[in-house]
Amino acid sequence: MRTQVGIVGAGPAGLMLSHLLHLRGIESVVLESRSRDHVEHRVRAGVLEQGSVDLLCRTGLGGRLRREGLRHEGIELRFAGESYRVPMTELTGRAITVYGQQEVVKDLIAARIAAGGSILFEADVVRLDNLDSDSPVVHFRRDGHEEKLHCDFVAGCDGFHGVSRGAVPEGVLTTYERTYPFAWLGVLAAAAPAVEELVYAHHDRGFALHSMRSPEVSRLYLQVAPDEDIGTWPDERIWAELRTRLETVPGWSLNEGPVLEKSITPMRSFVVEPMRWERLFLAGDAVHIVPPTGAKGMNLALADVALLGDAFAAWYGRGCPDLLESYSAKALRRVWRAQHFSWWMTSMLHRLERNDPYETKLQTATLRYVATSRAYATSLAENYVGLPEI
Ligand code: FAS
Ligand code: PHB
């Protein structure tokens, strides 16, 4: 089997890259270890930055997104019995759209299949060879036997637990990492959201977030211990804790309903540099992870491959290697801005390990500064809706 760009992973990064390459007449094959059904139903991110919405719309994927996506112009912060709405669109002229990651993945898979694209599901990549040559080989297992994909370049879009990052020789990559002393318990519930816009709540018992997926489906999160056992969180306990942490403003109450899915996500900040070695280009969670407090994960993945799509187009279109050479440095500028913002939002909103009274006072002072300073609120807003090209 042979193609121009071999792509490992059919998440937002791998699928969007394949779509962008197709639009430029560049061939790719996407190799995905899980089934189509699995990747299309994996509940993850929910917020698209303005730049991600623009990318999807200008590449022909805006149909369902415009019909079903929920455009939001602000978010609400709740703390110390107070509530403050960050008027993001008024401050920046840009907005976010709530549209589940699985919907983006479904739209991308449908578009690739309609265009005759090649996505091999249940094809588990086991090794990448000859990355330092002009003919890399991707080894993968499908239906119990090993196959090879010969290509010009490999895009490692296989997430944090994938194999691509590990294909880079020892000593090449520098790792930057921070783990947090907490995790998120995420809940998808058949309950009409009790809020118009996302609510981020700072509380003595821990952080809570009220998001949504549609007018009928709520998406909610609770800060829990890093090693929390989901088995100790029956639905009743989840709703009780969400009520305690969110019902802090007079006259407001949470809507409850059947829990459709619940899971625990660890929190980490992680970057490896560079995002390229020879003919391997890394993108998305394969090369960086952010705590989801800033809603950056999926958006960073899409921003990476938007750069990579342009870089491959310059190479195949006019033999120009410049954008391939500058990919890592350019992508990392956005990655580190998102790393800082995600760390800042996480540090401001979560009950930190020691529940140190001084830390809590600093957090409240920061939240109050956001609520009273147009400059500080604008800083939060421009990072949250997504910075234009940086
Ligand atoms: P992905 O992990 O989405 O995709 C990688 C793909 O590669 C997967 O489909 C995987 O099956 C495949 N793969 C792995 N190894 C392979 C191999 N050897 N061979 C072939 N295929 C292989 N972000 C937010 O902004 N908000 C959130 O609320 C949020 N919640 C999250 C919850 C969880 C449980 C996780 C894990 C992540 C969450 N994220 C969230 C971050 C998430 O949205 C990622 O940023 C996003 O999925 C990144 O997309 P990709 O880089 O494409 O990686
Ligand atoms: C979500 O809707 O899943 C979501 C929203 C905002 C976040 C994280 C997750 O910061």
CSV table of C-alpha atoms and ligand atoms in Angstrom, one decimal:
chain,number,residue,atom,x,y,z
A,1,MET,CA,0.0,0.0,0.0
A,2,ARG,CA,1.4,3.4,-0.9
A,3,THR,CA,0.3,7.1,-0.4
A,4,GLN,CA,1.8,10.5,-0.1
A,5,VAL,CA,1.0,11.2,3.6
A,6,GLY,CA,0.4,8.4,6.0
A,7,ILE,CA,-1.8,9.6,8.9
A,8,VAL,CA,-1.9,7.8,12.2
A,9,GLY,CA,-5.1,8.4,14.1
A,10,ALA,CA,-8.7,9.3,13.2
A,11,GLY,CA,-9.3,11.9,15.8
A,12,PRO,CA,-10.0,15.6,15.0
A,13,ALA,CA,-6.3,16.1,14.0
A,14,GLY,CA,-5.9,13.2,11.7
A,15,LEU,CA,-9.3,13.5,10.0
A,16,MET,CA,-9.0,17.2,9.5
A,17,LEU,CA,-5.5,16.9,8.0
A,18,SER,CA,-6.7,14.2,5.6
A,19,HIS,CA,-9.6,16.5,4.6
A,20,LEU,CA,-7.3,19.5,4.1
A,21,LEU,CA,-4.9,17.5,2.0
A,22,HIS,CA,-7.7,16.2,-0.1
A,23,LEU,CA,-8.8,19.7,-0.8
A,24,ARG,CA,-5.3,20.4,-2.2
A,25,GLY,CA,-5.2,17.2,-4.3
A,26,ILE,CA,-2.8,15.4,-1.9
A,27,GLU,CA,-3.4,11.7,-1.2
A,28,SER,CA,-3.4,10.4,2.4
A,29,VAL,CA,-4.4,7.2,4.2
A,30,VAL,CA,-5.7,7.4,7.8
A,31,LEU,CA,-5.0,4.4,10.0
A,32,GLU,CA,-7.2,4.2,13.1
A,33,SER,CA,-6.9,1.4,15.7
A,34,ARG,CA,-10.5,1.7,16.9
A,35,SER,CA,-13.8,1.1,15.1
A,36,ARG,CA,-15.7,3.8,13.3
A,37,ASP,CA,-18.5,3.4,15.8
A,38,HIS,CA,-16.1,3.9,18.7
A,39,VAL,CA,-14.5,7.1,17.5
A,40,GLU,CA,-17.8,8.6,16.4
A,41,HIS,CA,-19.3,8.1,19.9
A,42,ARG,CA,-16.4,8.9,22.2
A,43,VAL,CA,-17.6,11.8,24.3
A,44,ARG,CA,-14.8,14.5,24.7
A,45,ALA,CA,-14.5,18.1,24.0
A,46,GLY,CA,-17.4,20.4,23.4
A,47,VAL,CA,-16.2,24.0,22.6
A,48,LEU,CA,-15.0,25.2,19.2
A,49,GLU,CA,-13.0,28.5,19.1
A,50,GLN,CA,-14.0,31.0,16.4
A,51,GLY,CA,-10.9,29.9,14.4
A,52,SER,CA,-12.0,26.3,14.4
A,53,VAL,CA,-15.5,27.2,13.3
A,54,ASP,CA,-14.1,29.3,10.5
A,55,LEU,CA,-11.8,26.5,9.4
A,56,LEU,CA,-14.6,23.9,9.3
A,57,CYS,CA,-16.9,26.4,7.5
A,58,ARG,CA,-14.4,27.4,4.8
A,59,THR,CA,-13.5,23.8,4.1
A,60,GLY,CA,-17.1,22.8,3.4
A,61,LEU,CA,-17.9,21.3,6.8
A,62,GLY,CA,-20.1,24.1,8.2
A,63,GLY,CA,-23.6,22.6,7.3
A,64,ARG,CA,-24.6,20.7,10.4
A,65,LEU,CA,-22.3,22.8,12.6
A,66,ARG,CA,-24.3,26.0,11.6
A,67,ARG,CA,-27.7,24.2,12.1
A,68,GLU,CA,-26.9,22.3,15.3
A,69,GLY,CA,-24.0,24.2,16.9
A,70,LEU,CA,-24.8,26.6,19.7
A,71,ARG,CA,-23.1,30.0,19.2
A,72,HIS,CA,-22.3,31.6,22.6
A,73,GLU,CA,-21.1,35.1,23.2
A,74,GLY,CA,-20.1,34.8,26.8
A,75,ILE,CA,-19.3,32.6,29.8
A,76,GLU,CA,-20.3,32.9,33.4
A,77,LEU,CA,-18.0,32.7,36.4
A,78,ARG,CA,-19.5,31.8,39.8
A,79,PHE,CA,-17.4,32.4,43.0
A,80,ALA,CA,-17.9,33.4,46.7
A,81,GLY,CA,-21.6,33.6,46.2
A,82,GLU,CA,-21.2,36.0,43.3
A,83,SER,CA,-21.8,35.6,39.5
A,84,TYR,CA,-20.1,37.5,36.7
A,85,ARG,CA,-20.7,37.1,32.9
A,86,VAL,CA,-17.6,37.6,30.7
A,87,PRO,CA,-19.1,39.3,27.6
A,88,MET,CA,-16.6,37.7,25.2
A,89,THR,CA,-18.1,38.8,21.9
A,90,GLU,CA,-18.6,42.4,23.1
A,91,LEU,CA,-14.9,42.4,24.2
A,92,THR,CA,-13.4,40.7,21.2
A,93,GLY,CA,-15.8,40.5,18.3
A,94,ARG,CA,-15.5,36.7,18.3
A,95,ALA,CA,-17.6,33.9,19.7
A,96,ILE,CA,-17.4,30.2,20.6
A,97,THR,CA,-19.7,27.4,19.3
A,98,VAL,CA,-20.7,24.5,21.5
A,99,TYR,CA,-20.6,21.4,19.2
A,100,GLY,CA,-19.5,18.1,20.5
A,101,GLN,CA,-16.1,16.7,19.3
A,102,GLN,CA,-17.9,13.5,18.3
A,103,GLU,CA,-20.1,15.6,15.9
A,104,VAL,CA,-16.9,17.1,14.4
A,105,VAL,CA,-15.5,13.6,14.0
A,106,LYS,CA,-18.7,12.3,12.4
A,107,ASP,CA,-18.8,15.2,9.9
A,108,LEU,CA,-15.1,14.7,9.0
A,109,ILE,CA,-15.5,10.9,8.5
A,110,ALA,CA,-18.6,11.4,6.4
A,111,ALA,CA,-16.8,14.1,4.2
A,112,ARG,CA,-13.8,11.8,3.7
A,113,ILE,CA,-15.8,8.8,2.8
A,114,ALA,CA,-18.0,10.9,0.4
A,115,ALA,CA,-14.8,12.1,-1.3
A,116,GLY,CA,-13.5,8.6,-1.6
A,117,GLY,CA,-10.9,9.1,1.1
A,118,SER,CA,-9.1,6.2,2.7
A,119,ILE,CA,-9.7,5.6,6.4
A,120,LEU,CA,-8.8,2.2,7.7
A,121,PHE,CA,-10.5,1.5,10.9
A,122,GLU,CA,-9.4,-1.2,13.4
A,123,ALA,CA,-5.9,-0.8,11.8
A,124,ASP,CA,-3.5,-0.6,14.8
A,125,VAL,CA,-0.2,1.0,13.9
A,126,VAL,CA,2.7,-0.8,15.6
A,127,ARG,CA,5.8,0.8,14.2
A,128,LEU,CA,7.1,3.6,12.1
A,129,ASP,CA,10.3,2.9,10.1
A,130,ASN,CA,12.7,4.9,7.8
A,131,LEU,CA,11.4,8.2,9.1
A,132,ASP,CA,14.9,9.6,8.3
A,133,SER,CA,14.6,8.6,4.6
A,134,ASP,CA,12.3,9.9,1.8
A,135,SER,CA,10.2,6.7,2.0
A,136,PRO,CA,9.0,6.1,5.6
A,137,VAL,CA,7.0,2.9,6.3
A,138,VAL,CA,4.0,2.6,8.6
A,139,HIS,CA,3.6,-0.9,10.0
A,140,PHE,CA,0.1,-1.8,11.2
A,141,ARG,CA,-2.0,-4.8,12.2
A,142,ARG,CA,-5.5,-5.4,10.7
A,143,ASP,CA,-7.6,-8.6,10.8
A,144,GLY,CA,-4.8,-10.4,12.6
A,145,HIS,CA,-2.0,-9.8,10.1
A,146,GLU,CA,0.7,-7.1,9.6
A,147,GLU,CA,0.6,-4.7,6.7
A,148,LYS,CA,2.8,-1.8,5.5
A,149,LEU,CA,1.9,1.6,4.3
A,150,HIS,CA,4.7,3.3,2.2
A,151,CYS,CA,4.5,7.1,2.1
A,152,ASP,CA,6.5,10.3,1.7
A,153,PHE,CA,5.6,11.7,5.1
A,154,VAL,CA,4.0,10.5,8.3
A,155,ALA,CA,1.6,12.6,10.4
A,156,GLY,CA,1.5,11.4,14.0
A,157,CYS,CA,-2.1,12.3,15.1
A,158,ASP,CA,-2.5,9.3,17.4
A,159,GLY,CA,-3.1,11.1,20.7
A,160,PHE,CA,-1.3,11.0,24.0
A,161,HIS,CA,-1.2,7.2,24.1
A,162,GLY,CA,-0.3,6.7,20.5
A,163,VAL,CA,3.0,5.3,19.0
A,164,SER,CA,4.2,8.2,16.9
A,165,ARG,CA,5.9,10.2,19.6
A,166,GLY,CA,7.8,7.1,20.7
A,167,ALA,CA,9.1,6.6,17.1
A,168,VAL,CA,11.4,9.6,17.6
A,169,PRO,CA,14.9,8.5,18.7
A,170,GLU,CA,16.1,9.1,22.3
A,171,GLY,CA,17.5,12.5,23.0
A,172,VAL,CA,15.7,14.3,20.2
A,173,LEU,CA,12.6,15.4,22.1
A,174,THR,CA,12.4,17.7,25.2
A,175,THR,CA,9.4,17.0,27.4
A,176,TYR,CA,7.6,19.7,29.5
A,177,GLU,CA,5.0,18.3,31.9
A,178,ARG,CA,2.9,19.3,34.9
A,179,THR,CA,0.4,17.0,36.5
A,180,TYR,CA,-2.4,18.3,38.7
A,181,PRO,CA,-3.7,16.9,42.0
A,182,PHE,CA,-7.2,16.4,40.7
A,183,ALA,CA,-9.2,15.0,37.8
A,184,TRP,CA,-12.6,15.8,36.2
A,185,LEU,CA,-15.6,13.6,36.5
A,186,GLY,CA,-17.6,14.3,33.3
A,187,VAL,CA,-21.4,13.6,33.0
A,188,LEU,CA,-23.6,13.6,29.9
A,189,ALA,CA,-27.3,13.8,31.0
A,190,ALA,CA,-30.6,14.0,29.2
A,191,ALA,CA,-31.5,17.2,31.1
A,192,ALA,CA,-32.2,20.6,29.5
A,193,PRO,CA,-29.3,22.9,30.4
A,194,ALA,CA,-30.4,25.2,33.2
A,195,VAL,CA,-28.0,27.9,31.7
A,196,GLU,CA,-27.8,29.8,28.5
A,197,GLU,CA,-24.0,29.9,28.5
A,198,LEU,CA,-21.3,27.8,30.1
A,199,VAL,CA,-20.9,28.3,33.9
A,200,TYR,CA,-17.4,27.9,35.5
A,201,ALA,CA,-17.8,27.6,39.3
A,202,HIS,CA,-15.1,28.0,41.9
A,203,HIS,CA,-16.2,26.4,45.2
A,204,ASP,CA,-14.6,25.4,48.5
A,205,ARG,CA,-15.6,21.8,47.7
A,206,GLY,CA,-14.0,22.0,44.3
A,207,PHE,CA,-14.5,23.2,40.7
A,208,ALA,CA,-17.7,22.5,38.7
A,209,LEU,CA,-18.6,23.3,35.1
A,210,HIS,CA,-22.0,23.4,33.5
A,211,SER,CA,-21.8,23.0,29.7
A,212,MET,CA,-24.2,21.4,27.2
A,213,ARG,CA,-24.5,19.6,23.9
A,214,SER,CA,-28.0,20.7,22.8
A,215,PRO,CA,-31.2,22.2,24.3
A,216,GLU,CA,-32.0,18.7,25.6
A,217,VAL,CA,-28.6,17.5,26.7
A,218,SER,CA,-26.4,18.8,29.5
A,219,ARG,CA,-22.6,18.2,29.8
A,220,LEU,CA,-21.4,18.7,33.4
A,221,TYR,CA,-18.0,18.3,35.2
A,222,LEU,CA,-16.9,18.0,38.8
A,223,GLN,CA,-13.4,18.3,40.2
A,224,VAL,CA,-12.5,15.0,41.9
A,225,ALA,CA,-9.4,13.4,43.3
A,226,PRO,CA,-6.9,12.2,40.7
A,227,ASP,CA,-7.4,8.6,41.5
A,228,GLU,CA,-11.1,8.8,42.0
A,229,ASP,CA,-13.1,5.6,41.4
A,230,ILE,CA,-16.2,6.3,39.2
A,231,GLY,CA,-17.8,3.4,41.0
A,232,THR,CA,-18.1,5.5,44.1
A,233,TRP,CA,-20.2,8.1,42.2
A,234,PRO,CA,-23.7,6.9,41.7
A,235,ASP,CA,-25.9,9.4,39.8
A,236,GLU,CA,-27.6,10.7,43.0
A,237,ARG,CA,-24.2,11.6,44.5
A,238,ILE,CA,-23.2,13.4,41.3
A,239,TRP,CA,-26.3,15.5,41.2
A,240,ALA,CA,-26.1,16.3,44.9
A,241,GLU,CA,-22.5,17.5,44.4
A,242,LEU,CA,-23.3,19.5,41.3
A,243,ARG,CA,-26.2,21.2,43.1
A,244,THR,CA,-23.9,22.1,46.0
A,245,ARG,CA,-21.2,23.6,43.8
A,246,LEU,CA,-23.4,25.3,41.2
A,247,GLU,CA,-26.5,26.5,43.1
A,248,THR,CA,-24.7,29.4,44.7
A,249,VAL,CA,-26.8,32.2,43.2
A,250,PRO,CA,-30.3,33.0,44.5
A,251,GLY,CA,-33.2,31.7,42.5
A,252,TRP,CA,-31.2,29.4,40.2
A,253,SER,CA,-31.5,25.6,40.3
A,254,LEU,CA,-29.9,22.8,38.3
A,255,ASN,CA,-32.1,20.5,35.9
A,256,GLU,CA,-31.5,16.8,36.5
A,257,GLY,CA,-32.1,13.9,34.2
A,258,PRO,CA,-31.0,10.4,33.2
A,259,VAL,CA,-27.2,10.1,33.1
A,260,LEU,CA,-26.2,8.9,29.6
A,261,GLU,CA,-22.4,8.7,30.2
A,262,LYS,CA,-20.0,9.4,33.0
A,263,SER,CA,-16.2,9.1,33.0
A,264,ILE,CA,-13.1,10.5,34.8
A,265,THR,CA,-10.4,12.4,32.9
A,266,PRO,CA,-7.0,13.0,34.4
A,267,MET,CA,-5.5,16.5,34.2
A,268,ARG,CA,-2.1,17.2,32.8
A,269,SER,CA,-0.2,19.9,31.0
A,270,PHE,CA,2.3,18.3,28.5
A,271,VAL,CA,4.3,19.4,25.5
A,272,VAL,CA,7.1,17.8,23.6
A,273,GLU,CA,9.4,19.8,21.4
A,274,PRO,CA,10.1,19.8,18.5
A,275,MET,CA,6.8,18.7,16.8
A,276,ARG,CA,8.7,17.2,13.9
A,277,TRP,CA,11.5,14.7,13.4
A,278,GLU,CA,12.7,14.2,9.8
A,279,ARG,CA,9.6,12.9,7.8
A,280,LEU,CA,7.4,12.6,10.9
A,281,PHE,CA,5.2,15.5,11.8
A,282,LEU,CA,3.4,15.3,15.2
A,283,ALA,CA,0.0,17.1,15.8
A,284,GLY,CA,-2.7,17.3,18.5
A,285,ASP,CA,-2.7,15.3,21.6
A,286,ALA,CA,0.2,13.2,20.3
A,287,VAL,CA,2.5,16.2,21.1
A,288,HIS,CA,0.6,18.4,23.6
A,289,ILE,CA,-2.1,18.0,26.3
A,290,VAL,CA,-3.8,20.8,28.2
A,291,PRO,CA,-6.2,20.6,31.2
A,292,PRO,CA,-9.7,21.1,29.6
A,293,THR,CA,-10.5,24.1,31.8
A,294,GLY,CA,-9.7,26.4,28.9
A,295,ALA,CA,-11.5,24.3,26.2
A,296,LYS,CA,-8.3,24.2,24.1
A,297,GLY,CA,-7.5,20.6,23.4
A,298,MET,CA,-9.5,19.9,20.2
A,299,ASN,CA,-8.9,23.5,19.0
A,300,LEU,CA,-5.1,23.2,19.3
A,301,ALA,CA,-5.3,19.9,17.3
A,302,LEU,CA,-7.2,21.6,14.5
A,303,ALA,CA,-4.8,24.6,14.5
A,304,ASP,CA,-1.8,22.3,14.2
A,305,VAL,CA,-3.1,20.5,11.1
A,306,ALA,CA,-4.3,23.8,9.5
A,307,LEU,CA,-0.6,24.7,9.5
A,308,LEU,CA,0.5,21.3,8.4
A,309,GLY,CA,-2.1,21.3,5.5
A,310,ASP,CA,-0.6,24.5,4.2
A,311,ALA,CA,3.0,23.1,4.6
A,312,PHE,CA,2.3,20.0,2.6
A,313,ALA,CA,0.4,22.0,0.0
A,314,ALA,CA,3.6,24.2,-0.5
A,315,TRP,CA,5.8,21.1,-0.7
A,316,TYR,CA,3.7,19.2,-3.2
A,317,GLY,CA,2.4,22.2,-5.0
A,318,ARG,CA,5.7,24.0,-5.7
A,319,GLY,CA,8.4,22.0,-4.0
A,320,CYS,CA,8.8,24.6,-1.3
A,321,PRO,CA,10.0,23.1,2.1
A,322,ASP,CA,9.8,26.4,4.0
A,323,LEU,CA,6.5,25.8,5.8
A,324,LEU,CA,7.4,22.2,6.6
A,325,GLU,CA,10.7,23.6,8.1
A,326,SER,CA,8.9,26.2,10.2
A,327,TYR,CA,5.9,24.1,11.2
A,328,SER,CA,7.1,23.1,14.7
A,329,ALA,CA,8.3,26.6,15.8
A,330,LYS,CA,5.1,28.2,14.4
A,331,ALA,CA,2.7,25.7,16.0
A,332,LEU,CA,4.5,25.8,19.3
A,333,ARG,CA,3.9,29.6,19.7
A,334,ARG,CA,0.1,28.8,19.7
A,335,VAL,CA,0.6,25.7,21.8
A,336,TRP,CA,2.4,27.6,24.6
A,337,ARG,CA,-0.1,30.4,24.6
A,338,ALA,CA,-2.8,27.8,25.1
A,339,GLN,CA,-0.7,26.0,27.7
A,340,HIS,CA,-0.5,29.1,29.7
A,341,PHE,CA,-4.1,30.0,29.4
A,342,SER,CA,-5.2,26.5,30.3
A,343,TRP,CA,-2.9,26.4,33.4
A,344,TRP,CA,-4.1,29.9,34.4
A,345,MET,CA,-7.8,29.0,34.2
A,346,THR,CA,-7.2,25.7,36.0
A,347,SER,CA,-5.2,27.4,38.8
A,348,MET,CA,-7.8,30.1,39.2
A,349,LEU,CA,-10.8,27.8,39.4
A,350,HIS,CA,-9.8,24.5,41.1
A,351,ARG,CA,-9.6,23.7,44.8
A,352,LEU,CA,-5.9,23.2,45.1
A,353,GLU,CA,-4.3,20.3,46.9
A,354,ARG,CA,-3.7,21.9,50.2
A,355,ASN,CA,-7.0,24.0,50.1
A,356,ASP,CA,-4.6,26.6,51.4
A,357,PRO,CA,-6.6,29.7,52.6
A,358,TYR,CA,-4.0,32.0,51.1
A,359,GLU,CA,-4.4,30.3,47.7
A,360,THR,CA,-8.1,30.5,47.9
A,361,LYS,CA,-7.9,34.3,48.6
A,362,LEU,CA,-5.6,34.7,45.6
A,363,GLN,CA,-8.1,32.8,43.5
A,364,THR,CA,-11.0,35.0,44.7
A,365,ALA,CA,-9.0,38.1,44.1
A,366,THR,CA,-8.2,37.0,40.6
A,367,LEU,CA,-11.8,36.2,39.8
A,368,ARG,CA,-12.9,39.5,41.2
A,369,TYR,CA,-10.3,41.3,39.1
A,370,VAL,CA,-11.7,39.5,36.0
A,371,ALA,CA,-15.1,40.7,37.0
A,372,THR,CA,-14.1,44.3,37.6
A,373,SER,CA,-11.4,45.0,35.0
A,374,ARG,CA,-12.3,45.3,31.3
A,375,ALA,CA,-8.6,44.7,30.5
A,376,TYR,CA,-8.4,41.5,32.5
A,377,ALA,CA,-11.8,40.3,31.2
A,378,THR,CA,-10.6,41.0,27.7
A,379,SER,CA,-7.5,38.9,28.3
A,380,LEU,CA,-9.6,36.0,29.4
A,381,ALA,CA,-12.0,36.5,26.5
A,382,GLU,CA,-9.5,36.7,23.7
A,383,ASN,CA,-7.8,33.5,24.8
A,384,TYR,CA,-11.0,31.7,25.3
A,385,VAL,CA,-12.6,32.5,21.9
A,386,GLY,CA,-9.2,31.8,20.3
A,387,LEU,CA,-6.5,34.2,19.3
A,388,PRO,CA,-6.2,35.0,15.6
A,389,GLU,CA,-3.1,33.7,13.8
A,390,ILE,CA,-0.2,34.4,16.2
B,1,FAS,P1,-7.3,12.0,19.7
B,1,FAS,O1,-6.9,11.3,20.9
B,1,FAS,O2,-8.7,12.6,19.7
B,1,FAS,O3,-7.3,11.0,18.5
B,1,FAS,C1,-6.2,10.1,18.4
B,1,FAS,C2,-6.7,8.9,17.6
B,1,FAS,O4,-5.6,8.0,17.3
B,1,FAS,C3,-7.7,8.1,18.4
B,1,FAS,O5,-8.9,7.8,17.7
B,1,FAS,C4,-7.0,6.8,18.7
B,1,FAS,O6,-7.8,5.7,18.7
B,1,FAS,C5,-6.0,6.7,17.6
B,1,FAS,N1,-4.8,5.9,17.9
B,1,FAS,C6,-4.0,5.9,19.0
B,1,FAS,N2,-3.0,5.0,18.9
B,1,FAS,C7,-3.1,4.5,17.6
B,1,FAS,C8,-2.4,3.5,16.9
B,1,FAS,N3,-1.3,2.9,17.5
B,1,FAS,N4,-2.7,3.2,15.7
B,1,FAS,C9,-3.8,3.8,15.1
B,1,FAS,N5,-4.6,4.7,15.7
B,1,FAS,C10,-4.2,5.0,17.0
B,1,FAS,N6,-10.6,18.8,25.2
B,1,FAS,C11,-11.4,19.9,25.4
B,1,FAS,O7,-11.1,20.9,24.8
B,1,FAS,N7,-12.4,19.8,26.3
B,1,FAS,C12,-12.8,18.6,26.9
B,1,FAS,O8,-13.7,18.6,27.7
B,1,FAS,C13,-12.0,17.5,26.7
B,1,FAS,N8,-12.3,16.3,27.3
B,1,FAS,C14,-11.5,15.2,27.1
B,1,FAS,C15,-11.8,13.9,27.7
B,1,FAS,C16,-11.0,12.8,27.5
B,1,FAS,C17,-11.3,11.5,28.2
B,1,FAS,C18,-9.8,12.9,26.7
B,1,FAS,C19,-8.9,11.8,26.5
B,1,FAS,C20,-9.5,14.2,26.1
B,1,FAS,C21,-10.4,15.3,26.3
B,1,FAS,N9,-10.1,16.5,25.7
B,1,FAS,C22,-10.9,17.6,25.9
B,1,FAS,C23,-9.0,16.7,24.8
B,1,FAS,C24,-9.4,16.1,23.5
B,1,FAS,O9,-10.6,16.7,23.0
B,1,FAS,C25,-8.3,16.2,22.6
B,1,FAS,O10,-7.7,17.5,22.6
B,1,FAS,C26,-8.6,15.9,21.1
B,1,FAS,O11,-9.2,14.6,21.1
B,1,FAS,C27,-7.3,15.9,20.4
B,1,FAS,O12,-7.5,15.3,19.1
B,1,FAS,P2,-6.4,14.4,18.4
B,1,FAS,O13,-5.1,15.1,18.6
B,1,FAS,O14,-6.9,14.1,17.1
B,1,FAS,O15,-6.3,13.1,19.4
B,2,PHB,C1,-17.5,20.6,27.2
B,2,PHB,O1,-18.6,21.1,26.9
B,2,PHB,O2,-17.2,19.4,27.1
B,2,PHB,C2,-16.5,21.5,27.8
B,2,PHB,C3,-16.7,22.9,27.8
B,2,PHB,C4,-15.7,23.8,28.3
B,2,PHB,C5,-14.6,23.2,28.9
B,2,PHB,C6,-14.3,21.8,28.9
B,2,PHB,C7,-15.3,21.0,28.4
B,2,PHB,O3,-13.6,24.1,29.4
